[in-house]
Amino acid sequence: MDAKVAKPGEGIRLSDLWNDPYPIYAKLRREVPVAWVPAANRYLVTRHEDIVALERQPEIFSADEENSLMKRVMGHTLLRKDGPSHKRERVACEPALRPATVKNHWMPEFRRIVDELIDGFITDGEADLFDRFAAPCAALSLARMLGLTNVDQKDLREWSQAMMDGTGNYADDPEVWRRAEAASSGVDAALDEVIPYLSRNPDQSLVSCMLHADDPLSREEIAANVKVIIGGGLNEPRDAIATGAYALLSNPRQRAAVEADFALWRLVFEETIRWVAPIGMYPRQTTREVELGGTLLPKGARIGVVLASGNRDETVFENPDVFDIHRAKKPHVAFGGGPHFCLGAWAARVQVGEVALPALFGRLKNLRLADEPVRFGGWVFRGPLNLPCRWDA
């Protein structure tokens, strides 16, 4: 295919993407799969095959984006590094998130947290399960895995949202920057308290692993990586819990199948993050001129890798807008790919698919949606904004 100049995605507004990006993504996949979108100040890559291709070429599509919003909010995290520097920091974090550690150490913690949360509202008969369950479950679990036992889960939730809003602040809203900076300072203060203790008393937490790695990370590196983990590590399981619950509550036949066969819960998790990818887009930048999806990209081009669109690519997934745990198995891209494949993928699968969702449906009898509509929002990060439910107390 001959290279062509990208057609501008004029008319695409950030507010439209936030409200419902999927019709926009479908149009881009059909017409200009790698399109310059002025509102986002980057080329949006929307086809599954192009996303997979660029992740296999990190030397061309670099994570180390210039003037990165993530760097502004969090510092230079491992997600914005490539090559040996990225690998060094990733290796330092890996012991805390290996499958055996998740199963033997964190899974019992997840179960305790989930049961205590449900105990706190089970007799109420109704609640917004986004606020009462999904968000605190993700926050409490993450605090334990990080080693930030000195942080209240409400503070962690506030910090996560503020920093994530900052990394997606393409509208350059000064109030968003103020909140993000305050959250970053809060994380720094919490680390100042916990690092001396974990230096003397190593455990299986992420901060401890970074401190005691064969090549220990610096205070600056630890802080940046803790901040990015607070973002994605809270956002993704929170939204996967809420989205998965909503999807099953809206699909009685699939719910019945899952409740009759525990092994299907893993399919619920994978289909949930395909259907509504919690991390909908992340940035890359080209290191040289390159053609992608029929568009000629100049050196230094800012790219948005739209996982949410790749996961609804009709050339890969049949009826992609439909939640279907029985669909033919195809590789989704919700966890990214290549060297930057999500470090916490195994922990998220266990926390959401093996603990949180099975407990919610198993313990809340006749769980059902309330009359108030469930609202979704976001495009850089997307998920439910509420989940009003009722059950038989």
XYZ file of C-alpha atoms in Angstrom:
393
model
C 0.000 0.000 0.000
C 1.281 3.420 -0.917
C 1.900 5.693 2.052
C -0.493 8.584 2.321
C -0.806 11.713 4.359
C -2.998 11.224 7.412
C -6.481 12.684 7.174
C -7.167 14.964 10.111
C -9.697 13.725 12.644
C -11.350 17.119 12.665
C -14.667 17.261 14.410
C -13.647 14.679 17.017
C -14.063 16.301 20.424
C -12.634 15.031 23.702
C -16.087 15.323 25.259
C -17.508 12.972 22.609
C -14.735 10.470 23.268
C -15.398 10.674 27.011
C -19.136 10.094 26.592
C -18.962 7.187 24.134
C -15.815 6.646 22.041
C -16.861 3.415 20.327
C -18.812 4.813 17.335
C -15.910 7.197 16.685
C -13.395 4.353 16.863
C -15.455 2.209 14.487
C -15.524 5.036 11.928
C -11.775 5.566 12.236
C -11.058 1.842 11.816
C -13.059 1.859 8.583
C -11.806 5.128 7.120
C -8.500 6.282 8.651
C -7.159 3.648 11.075
C -4.156 5.829 11.939
C -5.635 9.330 12.085
C -4.356 12.684 13.301
C -6.829 13.964 15.909
C -6.133 17.617 16.773
C -8.172 17.522 19.989
C -5.886 14.808 21.383
C -2.766 16.268 19.736
C -1.743 12.851 18.444
C -2.367 10.151 15.864
C -4.877 7.587 17.119
C -4.083 3.975 16.179
C -7.383 2.105 16.198
C -6.944 -1.280 14.450
C -5.983 -4.442 16.317
C -3.332 -5.488 13.791
C -1.603 -2.083 13.885
C -1.547 -2.070 17.697
C 0.044 -5.530 17.746
C 2.546 -4.506 15.068
C 3.747 -1.357 16.817
C 4.162 -3.122 20.162
C 6.535 -5.542 18.443
C 8.741 -2.623 17.388
C 9.612 -0.656 20.551
C 12.758 0.639 18.856
C 10.504 2.579 16.438
C 7.455 3.217 18.627
C 9.051 4.429 21.830
C 7.370 4.613 25.237
C 9.696 7.461 26.220
C 7.461 10.224 24.899
C 8.747 13.803 25.022
C 6.734 16.182 27.207
C 4.745 13.210 28.501
C 1.779 14.069 30.715
C 2.626 11.018 32.802
C 6.156 12.322 33.367
C 4.732 15.692 34.402
C 2.437 14.098 36.983
C 4.465 11.143 38.236
C 8.074 11.525 37.153
C 9.885 9.207 34.748
C 8.153 5.871 35.388
C 9.123 2.499 33.940
C 6.129 2.819 31.583
C 7.899 5.708 29.858
C 11.227 3.921 29.484
C 12.545 1.492 26.907
C 15.315 -1.061 26.653
C 17.670 -1.837 29.557
C 16.418 0.975 31.818
C 12.849 -0.279 31.517
C 13.868 -3.900 32.017
C 15.918 -3.072 35.135
C 12.957 -1.431 36.879
C 10.485 -4.071 35.724
C 12.720 -6.869 37.019
C 12.896 -5.129 40.402
C 9.076 -5.213 40.663
C 8.481 -8.716 39.331
C 8.985 -10.803 42.523
C 5.914 -9.230 44.135
C 3.677 -10.093 41.176
C 4.808 -13.545 40.088
C 1.977 -16.101 39.740
C 3.137 -18.146 42.735
C 3.380 -15.048 44.949
C -0.071 -13.907 43.857
C -1.607 -17.322 44.536
C 0.115 -18.094 47.818
C 0.511 -14.661 49.397
C -1.856 -12.107 47.851
C -4.868 -14.282 47.095
C -5.644 -14.876 50.807
C -5.301 -11.112 51.355
C -7.739 -10.452 48.495
C -10.256 -12.883 50.028
C -10.007 -11.271 53.454
C -10.512 -7.790 51.991
C -13.472 -8.872 49.852
C -15.217 -10.682 52.699
C -14.764 -7.791 55.115
C -16.180 -5.335 52.583
C -19.231 -7.494 51.867
C -19.755 -8.062 55.605
C -19.994 -4.285 55.956
C -23.018 -3.856 53.680
C -24.629 -7.262 53.135
C -27.534 -6.523 55.497
C -28.328 -3.211 53.780
C -30.041 -4.821 50.801
C -28.903 -2.083 48.426
C -25.812 -0.033 47.645
C -23.808 1.612 44.915
C -21.372 -1.262 44.464
C -18.916 0.920 42.600
C -18.354 3.053 45.685
C -19.002 0.429 48.373
C -17.217 -2.526 46.784
C -15.291 -2.153 43.505
C -13.295 0.957 44.421
C -12.393 0.067 48.035
C -11.615 -3.530 47.037
C -9.113 -2.333 44.441
C -7.648 0.309 46.759
C -7.217 -1.919 49.814
C -5.695 -4.722 47.733
C -3.283 -2.353 46.055
C -2.206 -0.742 49.320
C -1.256 -4.173 50.641
C 0.642 -5.142 47.485
C 2.525 -1.846 47.432
C 3.366 -1.948 51.132
C 1.559 1.356 51.820
C -0.176 0.122 54.940
C -0.027 3.680 56.299
C -2.475 4.996 53.664
C -6.253 5.114 53.993
C -8.038 3.518 51.047
C -10.059 6.688 50.446
C -6.861 8.702 50.094
C -5.439 6.126 47.697
C -8.607 6.302 45.585
C -8.461 10.082 45.501
C -4.769 10.100 44.575
C -5.281 7.511 41.849
C -8.123 9.404 40.202
C -6.330 12.741 40.438
C -3.113 11.416 38.902
C -4.961 9.502 36.189
C -6.934 12.630 35.358
C -3.600 14.424 35.078
C -2.130 11.871 32.692
C -5.220 12.299 30.511
C -5.419 16.107 30.822
C -5.189 16.816 27.119
C -7.491 19.806 27.628
C -4.798 21.389 29.899
C -7.278 22.121 32.685
C -5.388 23.942 35.515
C -7.631 22.482 38.222
C -6.772 18.973 37.029
C -3.057 19.828 37.299
C -3.569 21.189 40.826
C -5.288 18.004 42.005
C -2.666 15.799 40.337
C 0.205 17.680 41.968
C -1.461 17.428 45.395
C -1.904 13.681 44.917
C 1.715 13.248 43.885
C 2.815 15.062 47.024
C 0.595 12.808 49.120
C 2.252 9.700 47.718
C 5.700 11.174 48.420
C 4.768 11.816 52.057
C 3.474 8.250 52.479
C 6.678 6.837 50.998
C 8.795 8.962 53.339
C 7.077 7.143 56.204
C 7.184 3.591 54.882
C 10.561 3.361 53.104
C 12.690 3.463 56.311
C 10.590 0.653 57.809
C 10.706 -1.555 54.708
C 14.439 -0.920 54.368
C 14.893 -2.604 57.754
C 12.011 -5.105 57.450
C 11.793 -6.527 53.905
C 8.593 -8.273 52.875
C 6.831 -9.313 49.667
C 5.454 -5.882 48.829
C 6.343 -3.947 45.694
C 8.140 -1.151 47.532
C 10.191 -3.693 49.455
C 11.084 -5.540 46.245
C 12.272 -2.307 44.636
C 14.335 -1.449 47.721
C 15.949 -4.868 47.994
C 16.415 -5.807 44.331
C 19.810 -7.040 43.150
C 20.105 -3.593 41.562
C 18.005 -1.505 44.000
C 15.952 1.368 42.651
C 16.570 4.916 43.802
C 14.090 6.888 45.900
C 13.120 8.861 42.778
C 12.588 5.702 40.726
C 10.529 4.068 43.472
C 8.323 7.140 43.844
C 7.628 7.402 40.114
C 6.776 3.714 39.816
C 4.582 3.673 42.911
C 2.614 6.578 41.442
C 2.040 4.837 38.119
C 1.088 1.609 39.892
C -1.416 3.510 42.027
C -2.989 4.697 38.785
C -3.272 1.562 36.677
C -3.170 -0.891 39.570
C -6.243 0.661 41.152
C -8.075 1.833 38.049
C -8.026 -1.448 36.147
C -9.291 -3.903 38.803
C -11.824 -1.341 40.086
C -13.349 -0.846 36.667
C -13.097 -4.529 35.739
C -15.036 -5.494 38.883
C -17.765 -2.938 38.204
C -17.945 -3.600 34.455
C -17.972 -7.379 34.896
C -20.720 -7.200 37.495
C -22.811 -4.909 35.287
C -22.308 -7.147 32.255
C -23.472 -10.276 34.056
C -26.395 -8.496 35.699
C -27.462 -7.406 32.210
C -27.072 -10.907 30.703
C -29.068 -13.455 32.739
C -28.150 -16.473 30.604
C -24.440 -15.838 30.835
C -24.799 -15.188 34.554
C -26.570 -18.518 35.032
C -23.835 -20.332 33.135
C -21.104 -18.756 35.252
C -22.876 -19.427 38.531
C -23.178 -23.079 37.506
C -19.497 -23.437 36.536
C -16.802 -21.616 38.540
C -14.232 -22.194 35.776
C -16.104 -19.693 33.587
C -15.187 -16.791 35.861
C -11.822 -16.498 34.123
C -13.688 -15.997 30.832
C -15.793 -13.308 32.492
C -12.665 -11.399 33.398
C -11.070 -11.651 29.950
C -14.286 -10.699 28.134
C -14.880 -7.821 30.542
C -11.558 -6.134 29.826
C -11.973 -6.801 26.097
C -15.477 -5.317 26.049
C -14.574 -2.202 28.052
C -10.792 -1.871 28.303
C -10.093 -0.049 31.603
C -6.963 1.493 30.102
C -8.371 2.688 26.813
C -5.349 4.483 25.361
C -1.669 5.007 26.071
C 0.969 7.056 24.238
C 3.933 6.201 22.065
C 6.292 8.334 19.940
C 8.070 7.443 16.698
C 11.868 7.452 16.639
C 11.986 7.688 12.833
C 9.699 8.142 9.872
C 7.544 5.048 9.471
C 4.367 3.891 7.767
C 1.632 2.390 9.922
C -1.835 1.430 8.775
C -1.409 3.270 5.488
C -0.375 6.529 7.150
C 3.121 7.975 6.884
C 4.207 9.082 10.336
C 7.093 11.556 10.704
C 9.871 11.120 13.216
C 8.697 12.319 16.623
C 5.010 11.711 15.873
C 2.880 11.490 19.011
C 0.691 8.399 18.962
C -2.297 7.223 20.958
C -2.483 3.412 21.050
C -6.230 2.885 21.398
C -6.606 -0.479 23.116
C -10.333 0.104 23.532
C -10.702 0.254 19.753
C -8.429 -2.706 19.050
C -10.530 -4.793 21.402
C -13.644 -4.027 19.356
C -12.083 -4.545 15.950
C -14.701 -6.376 13.881
C -12.017 -8.083 11.793
C -10.894 -9.942 14.918
C -13.968 -10.172 17.157
C -17.424 -11.140 15.889
C -20.145 -8.754 17.143
C -17.479 -6.846 19.104
C -19.883 -4.461 20.840
C -21.627 -7.393 22.541
C -20.467 -8.889 25.865
C -20.150 -12.629 25.255
C -18.103 -14.976 27.422
C -18.707 -17.781 24.919
C -17.136 -16.006 21.935
C -14.311 -17.670 20.021
C -11.021 -17.158 21.837
C -9.012 -14.353 20.241
C -6.162 -12.353 21.798
C -7.375 -9.044 23.213
C -4.950 -6.160 23.805
C -6.300 -4.828 27.112
C -2.963 -5.551 28.819
C -0.905 -4.012 26.019
C 1.903 -6.055 24.553
C 5.593 -6.448 23.973
C 8.073 -5.445 26.692
C 5.398 -3.277 28.341
C 2.807 -6.039 28.767
C 0.968 -5.243 32.004
C 3.098 -6.218 34.994
C 0.044 -6.736 37.203
C -1.962 -8.874 34.775
C -1.816 -12.029 36.884
C -2.770 -10.190 40.071
C -5.732 -8.536 38.309
C -6.971 -11.863 36.954
C -6.914 -13.435 40.402
C -8.257 -10.427 42.302
C -11.178 -9.813 39.945
C -11.933 -13.121 38.257
C -11.189 -15.594 41.046
C -12.033 -13.617 44.187
C -14.037 -10.390 43.930
C -16.700 -11.199 41.334
C -17.386 -14.795 42.485
C -17.757 -13.582 46.084
C -20.066 -10.730 45.112
C -22.449 -12.990 43.179
C -22.096 -15.858 45.645
C -22.840 -13.887 48.808
C -25.418 -11.298 47.691
C -28.592 -13.299 47.113
C -30.728 -12.357 44.111
C -28.283 -9.586 43.217
C -29.844 -7.265 40.649
C -29.516 -3.805 39.161
C -31.501 -1.016 40.775
C -33.747 1.334 38.785
C -31.111 4.087 38.506
C -29.168 3.782 35.229
C -25.506 2.732 35.251
C -23.335 5.426 33.686
C -19.987 4.940 31.923
C -17.389 7.595 31.162
C -13.879 8.132 29.867
C -11.728 7.226 26.879
C -8.102 7.303 28.094
C -9.446 5.363 31.088
C -13.012 4.066 30.890
C -15.393 2.321 33.244
C -18.640 2.629 35.175
C -19.187 5.742 37.266
C -21.767 4.023 39.473
C -23.318 0.585 39.991
C -26.584 0.862 41.954
C -27.760 -2.617 42.981
C -30.217 -4.407 45.238
C -30.248 -7.896 46.760
C -32.207 -9.937 49.300
C -30.790 -9.047 52.716
